[in-house]
XYZ file of C-alpha atoms in Angstrom:
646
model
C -0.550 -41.364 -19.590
C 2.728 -39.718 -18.836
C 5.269 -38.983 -21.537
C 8.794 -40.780 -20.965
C 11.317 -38.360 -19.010
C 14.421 -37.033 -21.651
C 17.797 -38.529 -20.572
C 20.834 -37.029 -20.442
C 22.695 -37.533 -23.801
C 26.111 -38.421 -23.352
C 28.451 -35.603 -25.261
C 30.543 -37.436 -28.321
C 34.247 -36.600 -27.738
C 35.296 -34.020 -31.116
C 33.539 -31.602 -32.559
C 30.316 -31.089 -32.949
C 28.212 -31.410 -36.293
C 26.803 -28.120 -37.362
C 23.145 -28.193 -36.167
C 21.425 -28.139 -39.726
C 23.456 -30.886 -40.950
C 22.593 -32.657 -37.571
C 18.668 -32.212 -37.773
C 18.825 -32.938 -42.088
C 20.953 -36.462 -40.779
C 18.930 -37.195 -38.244
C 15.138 -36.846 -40.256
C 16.621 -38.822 -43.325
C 17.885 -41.269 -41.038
C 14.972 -41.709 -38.294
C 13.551 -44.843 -38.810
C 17.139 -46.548 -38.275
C 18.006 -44.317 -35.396
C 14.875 -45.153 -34.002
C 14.743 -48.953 -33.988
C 18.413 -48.298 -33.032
C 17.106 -46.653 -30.070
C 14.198 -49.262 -29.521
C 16.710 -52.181 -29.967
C 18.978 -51.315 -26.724
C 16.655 -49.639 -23.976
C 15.661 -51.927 -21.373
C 12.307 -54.502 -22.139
C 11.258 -53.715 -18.845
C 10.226 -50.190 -19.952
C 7.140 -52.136 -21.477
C 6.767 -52.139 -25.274
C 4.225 -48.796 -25.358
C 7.062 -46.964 -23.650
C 10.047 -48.408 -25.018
C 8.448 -46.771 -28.351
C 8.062 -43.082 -26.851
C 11.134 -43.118 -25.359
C 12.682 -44.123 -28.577
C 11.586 -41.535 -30.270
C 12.819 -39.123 -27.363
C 15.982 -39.970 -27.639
C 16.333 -39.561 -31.379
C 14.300 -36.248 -31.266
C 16.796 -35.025 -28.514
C 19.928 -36.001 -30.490
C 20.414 -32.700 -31.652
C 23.669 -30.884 -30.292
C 23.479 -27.828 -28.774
C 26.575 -26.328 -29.982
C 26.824 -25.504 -33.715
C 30.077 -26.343 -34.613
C 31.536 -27.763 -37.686
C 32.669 -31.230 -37.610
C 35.817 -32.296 -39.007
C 35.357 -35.554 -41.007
C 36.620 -38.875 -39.837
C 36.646 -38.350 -36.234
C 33.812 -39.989 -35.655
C 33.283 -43.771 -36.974
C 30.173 -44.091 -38.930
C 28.375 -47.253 -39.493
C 28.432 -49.299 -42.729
C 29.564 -47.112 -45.380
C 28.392 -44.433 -44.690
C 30.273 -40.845 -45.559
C 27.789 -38.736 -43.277
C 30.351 -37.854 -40.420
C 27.099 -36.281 -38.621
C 25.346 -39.671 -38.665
C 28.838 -41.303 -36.529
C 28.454 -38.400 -33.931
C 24.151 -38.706 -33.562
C 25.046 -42.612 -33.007
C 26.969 -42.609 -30.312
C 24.574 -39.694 -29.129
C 22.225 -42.085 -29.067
C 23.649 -45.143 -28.130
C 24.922 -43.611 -24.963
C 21.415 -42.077 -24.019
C 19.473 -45.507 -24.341
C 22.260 -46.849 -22.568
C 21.256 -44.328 -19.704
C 18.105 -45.521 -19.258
C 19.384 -49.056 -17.676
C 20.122 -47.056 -14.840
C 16.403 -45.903 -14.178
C 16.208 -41.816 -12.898
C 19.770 -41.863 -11.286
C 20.794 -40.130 -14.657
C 18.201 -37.836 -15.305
C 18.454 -34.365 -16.045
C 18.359 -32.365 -12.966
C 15.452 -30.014 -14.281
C 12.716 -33.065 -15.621
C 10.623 -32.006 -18.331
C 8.560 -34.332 -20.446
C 10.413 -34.764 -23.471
C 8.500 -35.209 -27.070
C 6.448 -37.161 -28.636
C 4.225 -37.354 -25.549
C 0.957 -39.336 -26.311
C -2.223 -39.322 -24.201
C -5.238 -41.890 -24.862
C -3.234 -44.288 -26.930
C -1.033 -46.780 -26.610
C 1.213 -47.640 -29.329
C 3.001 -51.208 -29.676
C 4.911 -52.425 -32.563
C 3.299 -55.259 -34.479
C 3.997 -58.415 -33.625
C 6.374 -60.612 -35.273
C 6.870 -64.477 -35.098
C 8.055 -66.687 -33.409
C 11.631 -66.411 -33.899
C 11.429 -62.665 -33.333
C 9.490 -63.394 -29.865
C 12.425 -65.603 -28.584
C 15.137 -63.129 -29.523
C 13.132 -60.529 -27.637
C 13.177 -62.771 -24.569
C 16.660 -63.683 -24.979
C 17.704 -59.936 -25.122
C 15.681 -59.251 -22.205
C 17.922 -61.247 -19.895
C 21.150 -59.687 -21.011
C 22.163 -55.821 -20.299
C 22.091 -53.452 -22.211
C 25.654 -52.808 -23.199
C 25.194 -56.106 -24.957
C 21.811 -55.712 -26.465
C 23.977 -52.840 -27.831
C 27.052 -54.650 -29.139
C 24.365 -56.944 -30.630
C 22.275 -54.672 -32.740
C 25.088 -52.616 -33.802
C 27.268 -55.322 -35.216
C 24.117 -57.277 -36.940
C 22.157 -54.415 -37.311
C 23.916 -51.312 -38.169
C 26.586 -53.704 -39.769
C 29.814 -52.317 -37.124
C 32.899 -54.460 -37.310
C 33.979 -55.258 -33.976
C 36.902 -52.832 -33.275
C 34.520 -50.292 -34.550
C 31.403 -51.096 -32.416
C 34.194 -51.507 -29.347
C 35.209 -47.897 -29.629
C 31.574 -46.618 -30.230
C 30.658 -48.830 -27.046
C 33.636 -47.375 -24.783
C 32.628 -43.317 -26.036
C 28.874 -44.327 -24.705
C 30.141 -45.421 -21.490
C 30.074 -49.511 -21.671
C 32.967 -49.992 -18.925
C 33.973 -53.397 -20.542
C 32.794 -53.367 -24.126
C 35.317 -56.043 -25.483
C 33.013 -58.595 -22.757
C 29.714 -57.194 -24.076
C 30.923 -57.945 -27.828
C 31.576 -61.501 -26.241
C 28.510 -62.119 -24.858
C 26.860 -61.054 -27.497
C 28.263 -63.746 -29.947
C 26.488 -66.252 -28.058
C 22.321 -64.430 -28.985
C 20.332 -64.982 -31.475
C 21.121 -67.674 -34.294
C 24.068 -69.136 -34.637
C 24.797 -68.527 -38.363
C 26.636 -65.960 -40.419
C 24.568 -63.197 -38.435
C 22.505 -62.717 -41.487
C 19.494 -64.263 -40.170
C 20.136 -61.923 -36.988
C 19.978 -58.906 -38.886
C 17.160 -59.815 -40.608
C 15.344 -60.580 -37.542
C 16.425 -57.569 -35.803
C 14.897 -55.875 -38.909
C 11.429 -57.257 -38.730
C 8.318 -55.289 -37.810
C 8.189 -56.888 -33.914
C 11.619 -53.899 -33.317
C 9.751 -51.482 -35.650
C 8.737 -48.721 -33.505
C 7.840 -46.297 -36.479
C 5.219 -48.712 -37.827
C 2.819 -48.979 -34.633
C -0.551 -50.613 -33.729
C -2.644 -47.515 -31.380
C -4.945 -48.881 -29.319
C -6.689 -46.946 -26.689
C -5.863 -47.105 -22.692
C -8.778 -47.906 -20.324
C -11.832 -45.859 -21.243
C -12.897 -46.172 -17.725
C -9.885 -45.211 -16.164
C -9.755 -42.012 -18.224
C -13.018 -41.208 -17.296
C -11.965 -41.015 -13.536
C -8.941 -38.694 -14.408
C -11.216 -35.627 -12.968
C -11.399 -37.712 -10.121
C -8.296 -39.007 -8.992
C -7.103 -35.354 -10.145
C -9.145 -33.481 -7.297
C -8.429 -36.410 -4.918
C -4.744 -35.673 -5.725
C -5.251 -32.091 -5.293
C -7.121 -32.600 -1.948
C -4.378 -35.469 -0.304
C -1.898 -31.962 -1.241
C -3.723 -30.192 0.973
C -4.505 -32.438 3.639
C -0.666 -33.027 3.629
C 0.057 -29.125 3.814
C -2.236 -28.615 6.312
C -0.993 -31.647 9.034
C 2.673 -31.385 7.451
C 3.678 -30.427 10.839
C 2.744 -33.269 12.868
C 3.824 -35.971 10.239
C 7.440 -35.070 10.837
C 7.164 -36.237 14.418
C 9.093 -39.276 14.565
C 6.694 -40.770 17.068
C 3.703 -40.159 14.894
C 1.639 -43.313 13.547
C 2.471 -44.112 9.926
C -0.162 -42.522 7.270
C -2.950 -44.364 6.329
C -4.166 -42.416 3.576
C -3.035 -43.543 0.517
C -0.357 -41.648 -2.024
C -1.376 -40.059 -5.413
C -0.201 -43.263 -7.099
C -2.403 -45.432 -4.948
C -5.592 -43.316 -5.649
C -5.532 -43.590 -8.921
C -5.058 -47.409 -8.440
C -7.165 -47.986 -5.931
C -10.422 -46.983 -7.883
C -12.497 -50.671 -8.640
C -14.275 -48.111 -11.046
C -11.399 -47.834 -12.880
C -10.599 -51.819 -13.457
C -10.281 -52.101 -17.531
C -12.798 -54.786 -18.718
C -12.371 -56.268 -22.476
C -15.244 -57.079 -24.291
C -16.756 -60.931 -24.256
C -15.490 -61.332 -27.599
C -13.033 -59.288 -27.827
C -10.438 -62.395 -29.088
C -12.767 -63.314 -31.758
C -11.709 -60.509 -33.793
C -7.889 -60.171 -32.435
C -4.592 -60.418 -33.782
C -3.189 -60.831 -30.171
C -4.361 -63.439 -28.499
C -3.294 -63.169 -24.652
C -4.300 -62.158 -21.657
C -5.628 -58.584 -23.051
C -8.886 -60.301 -24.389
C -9.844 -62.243 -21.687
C -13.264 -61.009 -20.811
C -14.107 -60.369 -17.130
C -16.121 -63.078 -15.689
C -17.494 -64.439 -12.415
C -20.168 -64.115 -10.016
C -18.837 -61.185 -7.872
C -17.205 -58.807 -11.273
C -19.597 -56.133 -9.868
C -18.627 -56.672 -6.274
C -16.932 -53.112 -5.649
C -15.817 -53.700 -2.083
C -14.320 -56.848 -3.061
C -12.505 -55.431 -5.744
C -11.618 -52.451 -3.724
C -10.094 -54.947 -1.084
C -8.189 -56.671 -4.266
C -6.520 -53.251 -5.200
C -5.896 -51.557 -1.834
C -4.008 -54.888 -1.431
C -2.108 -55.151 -4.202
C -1.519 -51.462 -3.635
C 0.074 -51.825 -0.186
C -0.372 -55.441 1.183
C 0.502 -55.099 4.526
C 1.001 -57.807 7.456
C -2.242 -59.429 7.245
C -1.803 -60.177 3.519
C 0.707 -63.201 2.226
C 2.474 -62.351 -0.388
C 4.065 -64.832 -2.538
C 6.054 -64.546 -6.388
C 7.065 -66.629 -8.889
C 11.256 -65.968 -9.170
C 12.239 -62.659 -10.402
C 8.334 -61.509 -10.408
C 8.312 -58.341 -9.044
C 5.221 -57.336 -6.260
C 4.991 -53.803 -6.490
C 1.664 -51.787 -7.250
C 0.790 -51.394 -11.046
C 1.526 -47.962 -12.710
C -2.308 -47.953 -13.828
C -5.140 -49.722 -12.840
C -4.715 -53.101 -14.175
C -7.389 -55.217 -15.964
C -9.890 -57.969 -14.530
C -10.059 -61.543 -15.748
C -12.167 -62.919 -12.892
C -14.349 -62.318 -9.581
C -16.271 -65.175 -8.005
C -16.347 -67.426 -5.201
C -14.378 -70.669 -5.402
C -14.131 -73.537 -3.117
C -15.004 -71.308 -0.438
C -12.679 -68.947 -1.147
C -13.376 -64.925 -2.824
C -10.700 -65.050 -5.268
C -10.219 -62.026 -7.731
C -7.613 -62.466 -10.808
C -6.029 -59.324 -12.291
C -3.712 -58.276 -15.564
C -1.100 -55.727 -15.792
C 0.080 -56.111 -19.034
C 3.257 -58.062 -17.456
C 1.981 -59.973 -14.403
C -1.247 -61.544 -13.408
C -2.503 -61.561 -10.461
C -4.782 -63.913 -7.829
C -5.926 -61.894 -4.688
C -7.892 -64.879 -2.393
C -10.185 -64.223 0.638
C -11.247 -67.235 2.996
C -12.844 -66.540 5.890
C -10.975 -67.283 9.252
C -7.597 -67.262 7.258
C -5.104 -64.450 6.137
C -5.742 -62.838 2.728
C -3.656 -64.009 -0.001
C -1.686 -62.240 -3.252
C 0.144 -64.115 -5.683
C 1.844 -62.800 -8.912
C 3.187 -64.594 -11.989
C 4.735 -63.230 -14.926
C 2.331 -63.106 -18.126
C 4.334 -60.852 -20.676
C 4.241 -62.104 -24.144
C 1.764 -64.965 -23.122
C 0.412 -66.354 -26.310
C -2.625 -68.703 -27.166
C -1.173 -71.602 -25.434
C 0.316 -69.736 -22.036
C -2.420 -67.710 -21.543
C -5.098 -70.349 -22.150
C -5.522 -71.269 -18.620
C -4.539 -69.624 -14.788
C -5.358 -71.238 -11.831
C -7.986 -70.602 -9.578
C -7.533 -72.573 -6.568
C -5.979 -75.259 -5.232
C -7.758 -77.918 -2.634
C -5.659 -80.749 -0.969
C -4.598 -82.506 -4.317
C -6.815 -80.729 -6.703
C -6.852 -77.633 -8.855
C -9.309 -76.078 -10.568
C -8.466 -73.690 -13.599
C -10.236 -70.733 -15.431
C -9.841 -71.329 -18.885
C -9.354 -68.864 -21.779
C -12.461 -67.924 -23.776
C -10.865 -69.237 -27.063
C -10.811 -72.904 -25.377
C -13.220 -74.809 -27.545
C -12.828 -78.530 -25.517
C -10.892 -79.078 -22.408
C -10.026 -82.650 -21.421
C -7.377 -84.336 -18.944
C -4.663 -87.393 -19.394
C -2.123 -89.061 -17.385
C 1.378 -87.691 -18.845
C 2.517 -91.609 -17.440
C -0.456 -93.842 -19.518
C 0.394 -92.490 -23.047
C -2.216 -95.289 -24.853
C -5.068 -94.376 -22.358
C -7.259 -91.992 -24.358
C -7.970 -88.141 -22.953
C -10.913 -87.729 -20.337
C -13.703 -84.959 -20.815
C -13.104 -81.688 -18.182
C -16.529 -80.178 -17.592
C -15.916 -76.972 -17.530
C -19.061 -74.084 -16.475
C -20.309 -71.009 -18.826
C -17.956 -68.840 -16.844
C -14.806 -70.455 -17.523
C -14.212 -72.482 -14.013
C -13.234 -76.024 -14.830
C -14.069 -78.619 -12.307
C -11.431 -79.558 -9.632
C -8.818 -82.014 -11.579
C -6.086 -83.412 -9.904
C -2.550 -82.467 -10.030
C 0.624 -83.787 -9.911
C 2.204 -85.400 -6.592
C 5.470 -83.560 -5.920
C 6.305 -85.590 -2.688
C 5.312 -89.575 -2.691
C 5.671 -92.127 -6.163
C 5.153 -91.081 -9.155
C 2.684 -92.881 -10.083
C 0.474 -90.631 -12.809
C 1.434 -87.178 -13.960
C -2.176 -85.367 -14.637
C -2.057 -82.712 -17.576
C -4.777 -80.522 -19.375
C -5.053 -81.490 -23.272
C -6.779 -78.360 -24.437
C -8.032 -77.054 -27.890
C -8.633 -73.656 -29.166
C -11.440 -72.783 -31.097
C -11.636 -72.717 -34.974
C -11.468 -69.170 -35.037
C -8.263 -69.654 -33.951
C -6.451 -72.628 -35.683
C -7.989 -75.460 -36.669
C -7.865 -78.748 -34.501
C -5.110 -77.240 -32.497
C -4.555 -79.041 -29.532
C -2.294 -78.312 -26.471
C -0.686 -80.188 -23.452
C -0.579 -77.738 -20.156
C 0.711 -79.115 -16.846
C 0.346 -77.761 -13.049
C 4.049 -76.680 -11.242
C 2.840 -74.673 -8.810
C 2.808 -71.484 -10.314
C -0.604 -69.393 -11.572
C 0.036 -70.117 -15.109
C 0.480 -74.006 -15.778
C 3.211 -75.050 -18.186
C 3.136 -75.755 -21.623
C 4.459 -79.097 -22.602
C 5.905 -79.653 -26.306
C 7.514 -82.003 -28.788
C 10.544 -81.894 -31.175
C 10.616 -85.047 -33.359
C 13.838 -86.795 -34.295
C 15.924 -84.894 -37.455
C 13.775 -86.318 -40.494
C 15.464 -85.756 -44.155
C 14.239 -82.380 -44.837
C 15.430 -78.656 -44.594
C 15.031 -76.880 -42.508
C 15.333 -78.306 -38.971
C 12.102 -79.542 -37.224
C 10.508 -76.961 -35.119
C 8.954 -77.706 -31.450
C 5.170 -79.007 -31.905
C 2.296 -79.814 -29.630
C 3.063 -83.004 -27.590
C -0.579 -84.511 -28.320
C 1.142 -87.018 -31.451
C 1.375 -90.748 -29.915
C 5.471 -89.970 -30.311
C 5.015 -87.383 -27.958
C 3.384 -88.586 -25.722
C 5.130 -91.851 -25.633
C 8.423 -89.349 -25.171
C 6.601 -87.839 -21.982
C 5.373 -90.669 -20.487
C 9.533 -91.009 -19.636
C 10.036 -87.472 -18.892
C 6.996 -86.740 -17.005
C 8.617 -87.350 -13.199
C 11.782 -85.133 -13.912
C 9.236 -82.377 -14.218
C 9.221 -82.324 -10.100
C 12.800 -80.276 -10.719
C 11.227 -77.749 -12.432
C 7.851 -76.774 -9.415
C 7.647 -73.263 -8.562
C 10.430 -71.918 -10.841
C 8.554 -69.293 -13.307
C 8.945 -72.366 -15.765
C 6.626 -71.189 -19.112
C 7.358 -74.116 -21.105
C 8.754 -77.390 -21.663
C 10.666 -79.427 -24.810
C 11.255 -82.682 -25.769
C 13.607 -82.829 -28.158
C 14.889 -86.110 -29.555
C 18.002 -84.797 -31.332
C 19.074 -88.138 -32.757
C 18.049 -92.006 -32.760
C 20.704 -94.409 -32.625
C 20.768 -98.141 -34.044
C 22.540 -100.033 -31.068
C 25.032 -102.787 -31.757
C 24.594 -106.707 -31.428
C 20.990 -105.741 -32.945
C 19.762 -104.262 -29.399
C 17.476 -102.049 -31.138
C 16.852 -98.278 -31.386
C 17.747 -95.891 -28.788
C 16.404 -92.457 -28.611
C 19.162 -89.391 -27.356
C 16.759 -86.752 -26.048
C 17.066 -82.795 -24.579
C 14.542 -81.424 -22.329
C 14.705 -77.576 -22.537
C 12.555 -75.831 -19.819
C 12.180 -71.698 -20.159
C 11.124 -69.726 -17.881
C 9.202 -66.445 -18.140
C 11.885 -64.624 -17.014
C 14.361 -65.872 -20.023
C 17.023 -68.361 -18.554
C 16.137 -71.722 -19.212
C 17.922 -75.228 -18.374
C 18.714 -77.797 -20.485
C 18.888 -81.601 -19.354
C 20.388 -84.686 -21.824
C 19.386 -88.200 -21.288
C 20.292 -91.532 -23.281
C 17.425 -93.425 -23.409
C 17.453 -97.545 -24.415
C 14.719 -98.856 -26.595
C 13.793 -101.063 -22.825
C 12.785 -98.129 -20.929
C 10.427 -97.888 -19.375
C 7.260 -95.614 -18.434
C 8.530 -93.365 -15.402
C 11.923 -94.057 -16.266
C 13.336 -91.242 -18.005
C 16.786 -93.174 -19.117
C 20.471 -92.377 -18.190
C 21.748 -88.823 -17.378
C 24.277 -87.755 -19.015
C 24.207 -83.277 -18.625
C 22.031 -80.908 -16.499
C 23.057 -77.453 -17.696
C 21.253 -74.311 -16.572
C 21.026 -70.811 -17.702
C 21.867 -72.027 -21.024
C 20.992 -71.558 -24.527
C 21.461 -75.456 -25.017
C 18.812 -76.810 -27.110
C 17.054 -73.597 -28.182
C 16.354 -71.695 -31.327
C 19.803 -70.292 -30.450
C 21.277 -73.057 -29.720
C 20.128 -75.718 -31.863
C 23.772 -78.078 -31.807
C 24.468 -80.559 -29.428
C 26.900 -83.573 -29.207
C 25.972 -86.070 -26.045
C 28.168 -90.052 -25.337
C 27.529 -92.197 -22.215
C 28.741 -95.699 -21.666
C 26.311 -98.515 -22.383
C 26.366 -102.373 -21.804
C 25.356 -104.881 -24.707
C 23.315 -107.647 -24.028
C 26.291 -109.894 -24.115
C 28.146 -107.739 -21.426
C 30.563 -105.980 -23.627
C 30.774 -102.270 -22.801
C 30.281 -99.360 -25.809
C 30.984 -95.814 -25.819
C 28.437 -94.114 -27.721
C 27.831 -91.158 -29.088
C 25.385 -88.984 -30.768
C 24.683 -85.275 -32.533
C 22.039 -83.464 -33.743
C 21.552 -83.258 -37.563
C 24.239 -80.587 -38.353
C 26.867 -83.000 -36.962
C 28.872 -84.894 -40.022
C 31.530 -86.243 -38.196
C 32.524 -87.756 -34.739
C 35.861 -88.367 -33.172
C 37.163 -89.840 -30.393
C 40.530 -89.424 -28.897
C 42.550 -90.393 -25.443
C 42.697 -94.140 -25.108
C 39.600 -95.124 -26.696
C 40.662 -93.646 -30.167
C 37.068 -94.196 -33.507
C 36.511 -91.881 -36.217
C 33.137 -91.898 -37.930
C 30.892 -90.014 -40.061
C 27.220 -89.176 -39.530
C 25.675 -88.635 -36.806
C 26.027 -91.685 -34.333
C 29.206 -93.822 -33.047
C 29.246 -96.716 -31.298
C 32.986 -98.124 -30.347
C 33.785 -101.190 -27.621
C 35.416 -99.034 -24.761
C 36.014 -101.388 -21.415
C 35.102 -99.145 -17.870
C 37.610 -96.632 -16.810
C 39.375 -95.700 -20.339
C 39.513 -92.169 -20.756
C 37.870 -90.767 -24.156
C 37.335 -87.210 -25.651
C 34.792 -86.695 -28.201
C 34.573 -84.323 -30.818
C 32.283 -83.848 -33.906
C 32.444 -81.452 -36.957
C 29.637 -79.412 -37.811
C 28.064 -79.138 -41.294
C 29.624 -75.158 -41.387
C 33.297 -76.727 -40.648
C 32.848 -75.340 -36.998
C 33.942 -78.389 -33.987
C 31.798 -79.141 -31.365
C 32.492 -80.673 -28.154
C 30.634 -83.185 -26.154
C 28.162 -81.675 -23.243
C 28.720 -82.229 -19.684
C-alpha cells in the first residue's frame, strides 16, 4: 500500500514562527490539527487514506525558514495566545485544501511523505448515526466549505476571522463558503455541530488497524517481477509503439496486473459478521457455485479493468467505472438464470459482471460506501422479464415479501437457498397500473438486533432501497427519529406512497422516508388528515424532498394532494428537520379552507394578503374562497420565522 503523496503547503503571508516553537506547537497540538486536517480533505480519498494524509499534512507543517514571528499577525483560533499555532493553521488549512485539486498541485519532485503504513489499514471508529449523515452531507459540498464549517464549529473561528484564514489558504470566495456552510449539519446553536464534529467517527488519531488482503500481499513478488518484466518488454519494442499506425497495446499496465490477478480477490471469512462491529459489505463471505472458477473471475477483472466494446457498461448517477486501486473483494460467483454472474466490493462500489451466452458481457456498478445492516443486506442478482432474484446478506435470519399497496395482507415466506440466492420475486411495474408494489420485509439475525425487521424495495439499481417510517410528533423530547416501516402505521402510510416511488427508478436512491410531520383535525368534523414528507437520499448525498396533504378518504394508490417537490435539498432531514406546508381544501358542504400545517417546533401560524388568521400551535384552518391571495408564516419554538414550502 502506497503512502499518500506530500502537498504543497501554501506559505502564510508574515513571518515565520521560529522552527522549535513551530515543532513544540505543533506536537502539543496534534490531535486538533489532525482531525482539523481529516475534517476538510476530500471523502473521496477513502477513510484509510484520508487518515495518512492527515497526518502528512500536519507532520509537514513545519516551516522551513526559522524566523521569529511577530505576535498578532496571524489570527489564532479560540483564545489562544500561541501566535505559532495561527500560522501552522492556515499552513494546514491551505494544504488539505490542495488536495481537492488531485496531483495538479503536487510538488514537482514526489516523495512519499510520512507516516507511510504497509499491511494495515487504519479507519477511524465509527460513530452513529448522526455522525454518518453529517459525513455524507459534507461529502457533497467542497472543500472550502467543509472548511468554513469545521473551523467555525470546530476550532470555534468567528466569521470575519475564519473569512480571512479562508482567503490566506486560497478559498477564491470564502464569504459564499461561510454561507453555504450555515445551511450543514443541525440547525441549532452549532453546539451540537461541534460536538459531532468532535466524535470518534472524525478522530483520525484513535484508529481501528485492520489488515489489507492477505492474498493480495502474497502476490506482491509477483505482480513486482511482472512489473519489472512489462518495463522491459516496453524498453525493448519502445520503438515501434511510437508509430502512430501501430495497433493499440494489448498487454495490460502495471496497475492492471496487479488487478487482474483472480488469485488476489480478498475473501472474508463465513462468519466473519458474527463477530463484527461493522456490518457491511466487508463481511460478506464469498459464495456461489463457480468462487473457484479462475477464468471466470479472470474474465470479471480484465473487464472491470478495461471493458472494452464488447462489454456494456452501465452506472448508477455519479458512480464512477474506473478500475479499482487494489484488487477488490468477492461476494459471489455462480450461475443464475442462465447467466455467469460474478459480484465484486471495492470498499466504495459493488460490482455485477454477467456472462450469457450468445449476448454481450455485462458490468454494472453501484455505490456501496457506508452501507450499513439494512443497505447492504441484499444486491441483486438478476433480473428475468418481471422478476428479480436477490443474494441476501449472511446476517438475514428470515426473508419474506408483501405488496407495499395491500397493507392488511400479511408478509409471504421467500425461500431463499444455503448460498444466499433467493428465489425469483417479482418487482415493481414501472410502465402499466399500479396495481401492487412488491417489497422484501427482511430480518437480521439475533446476533445482530433482536426482531429487527426491514422493508427493501427494487428501483433498478444493484442495491434495492430501504423504505422507512417517521411517526407523527408525539408529546415527548426529543423529536421522533426515522424507524422501520414494518408498524401497521407504516405501512398503511406506504400503501399511499408506494406509486410515487416510480420518480425515484434508477437514481442511486439509498433510502426512503415517510414522515408525517403533523395530523390535522379538519373542520365541519371531516376527520383527521395526515400532512406527510417523503425524503429520498441517494448514495451520492443530494436527496429530494416531496410534501403531500393527505384527507382521512384517501385512498390506497392515491398518495393525496401535492403541494412541493424540492430536490437537492436538506428538507426533511436530520438537518433539516422544520417544515411549514398549506393547500386549499373543500369541506363536505362545499365551503373552501386554507389550511395549514408545521412540524412540532412550529408555535405559531400566520396568514397575511387577503386571507388574513393568526393561530397558535401547529395547524390552521381559515374559510378562504378560490383565487384570494394568502402568505403564510409560522414562528419557530427558537423565535426564528419560517416560511411556507413551495
Amino acid at each position: 500500500m502506497s503512502a499518500p503523496q506530500r502537498e504543497r503547503h501554501p506559505r502564510p503571508a508574515g513571518p515565520v514562527p521560529a522552527l522549535g516553537q513551530a515543532e513544540a506547537t505543533l506536537v502539543e497540538h496534534y490531535p486538533r490539527l489532525v482531525r482539523l486536517a481529516y475534517l476538510i480533505l476530500p471523502p473521496r480519498l477513502g477513510r484509510h487514506r484520508r487518515v495518512l494524509a492527515a497526518h502528512g499534512v500536519v507532520q509537514n507543517a513545519l516551516p522551513a525558514r526559522p524566523t521569529p514571528i511577530k505576535k498578532g499577525r496571524v489570527p489564532a483560533p479560540r483564545d489562544d495566545r500561541a501566535p505559532a499555532l495561527g500560522w501552522i493553521v492556515r499552513r494546514v488549512v491551505g494544504a488539505a485544501l490542495s488536495y481537492e485539486h488531485g496531483a495538479a498541485r503536487w510538488r514537482r519532485a514526489v516523495r512519499p511523505a510520512l507516516p507511510a503504513v504497509w499491511g494495515l489499514r487504519l479507519t477511524p471508529r465509527i460513530g452513529g448515526a448522526d455522525e454518518l449523515a453529517l459525513e455524507q452531507q459534507l461529502a457533497t459540498v467542497p472543500a472550502g466549505v467543509r472548511a468554513a464549517f469545521v473551523l467555525q464549529h470546530l476550532e470555534g473561528y468567528a466569521s470575519d476571522t475564519a473569512a480571512e484564514l479562508l482567503t490566506a489558504a486560497g478559498v477564491p470566495d470564502p464569504e459564499a463558503a461561510l454561507r453555504a456552510a450555515k445551511a450543514l449539519g443541525p440547525q441549532d446553536d452549532g453546539t451540537r455541530a461541534g460536538l459531532l464534529l468532535d466524535s470518534v467517527e472524525f478522530d483520525p488519531c484513535t484508529v481501528q488497524a485492520r489488515p489489507t488482503d492477505l492474498l493480495r500481499r502474497r502476490h506482491w513478488r509477483r505482480w513486482g517481477a511482472a512489473a519489472a518484466l512489462l518495463v522491459a518488454v516496453m524498453l525493448t519494442v519502445g520503438q515501434s509503439a511510437k508509430d502512430p499506425a501501430s495497433p493499440e497495446p494489448t498487454t495490460p499496465s502495471a496497475v492492471g496486473v496487479a488487478m487482474v490477478d483472480p488469485g488476489a480477490v480478498g475473501r472474508a471469512p463465513g462468519t466473519a459478521w458474527q463477530s463484527s462491529s461493522r456490518i457491511d459489505f466487508t463481511v460478506w463471505p464469498a459464495r456461489g457455485s463457480l468462487v473457484d472458477d479462475q477464468a471466470l473471475l479472470g474474465r470479471a477483472l480484465r473487464a472491470w479493468a478495461r471493458p472494452g466494446t464488447a462489454v456494456q457498461v452501465s452506472a448508477a448517477p455519479r458512480t464512477g467505472t474506473g478500475p479499482t486501486a487494489a484488487p477488490p473483494q468477492l461476494l459471489y460467483a455462480g450461475r443464475v438464470d442462465d447467466a455467469d454472474v460474478v459480484l465484486l466490493y471495492d470498499g466504495e462500489r459493488v460490482v455485477r459482471y454477467a456472462e450469457t451466452t450468445g449476448q454481450p458481457a455485462e458490468l454494472a456498478f453501484s455505490r456501496a460506501d457506508n452501507a450499513d445492516v439494512t443497505t447492504a443486506a441484499a444486491l441483486v442478482l438478476s433480473r428475468t422479464g418481471s422478476r428479480t432474484r436477490f443474494l441476501l446478506a449472511p446476517w438475514v435470519a428470515e426473508s419474506t415479501t408483501r405488496d407495499l399497496l395491500a397493507p392488511d395482507s400479511p408478509a409471504r415466506p421467500l425461500h431463499v437457498g444455503d448460498d444466499g440466492v433467493s428465489d425469483a420475486v417479482a418487482r415493481p411495474d414501472l410502465t402499466g397500473p399500479c396495481s401492487n408494489w412488491p417489497a422484501l420485509q427482511l430480518r437480521s439475525s439475533e446476533r445482530i438486533a433482536e426482531k429487527h425487521a426491514f422493508l427493501l424495495t427494487d428501483l433498478g439499481d444493484l442495491s434495492p432501497v430501504h423504505l422507512t417510517y417517521t411517526p407523527p410528533p408525539g408529546g415527548g423530547v426529543p423529536a421522533r427519529q426515522p424507524r422501520e416501516a414494518t408498524s401497521t402505521a407504516a405501512l398503511v402510510s406506504w400503501s399511499h406512497t408506494a406509486c410515487t416511488l416510480r420518480s425515484a427508478v434508477g437514481g442511486g436512491v439509498r433510502s426512503v422516508n415517510n414522515w408525517v410531520f403533523a395530523e390535522q383535525q379538519l373542520p365541519e368534523n371531516a376527520g383527521q388528515a395526515e400532512w406527510l414528507c417523503s425524503r429520498a437520499d441517494t448514495w451520492n448525498g443530494p436527496g429530494r424532498a416531496v410534501v403531500r396533504f393527505q384527507p382521512p378518504t384517501t385512498a390506497a394508490r392515491e398518495p393525496g394532494t401535492l403541494i412541493a417537490d424540492a430536490r437537492d435539498t436538506s428538507y426533511c432531514s436530520r438537518f433539516n428537520q422544520h417544515i411549514l406546508a398549506d393547500a386549499h381544501w373543500s369541506a363536505p358542504s362545499g365551503a373552501s379552507y386554507l389550511l395549514a400545517a408545521g412540524s412540532r417546533a412550529v408555535t405559531r401560524i400566520t396568514v397575511t394578503g387577503q386571507v388574513r388568521a393568526d393561530t397558535t400551535g401547529t395547524t390552521l384552518a381559515v374559510k378562504a374562497p378560490p383565487g384570494q391571495s394568502a402568505e403564510i408564516g409560522a414562528v419557530l419554538s427558537t423565535g426564528r420565522t419560517l416560511g411556507a414550502v413551495h
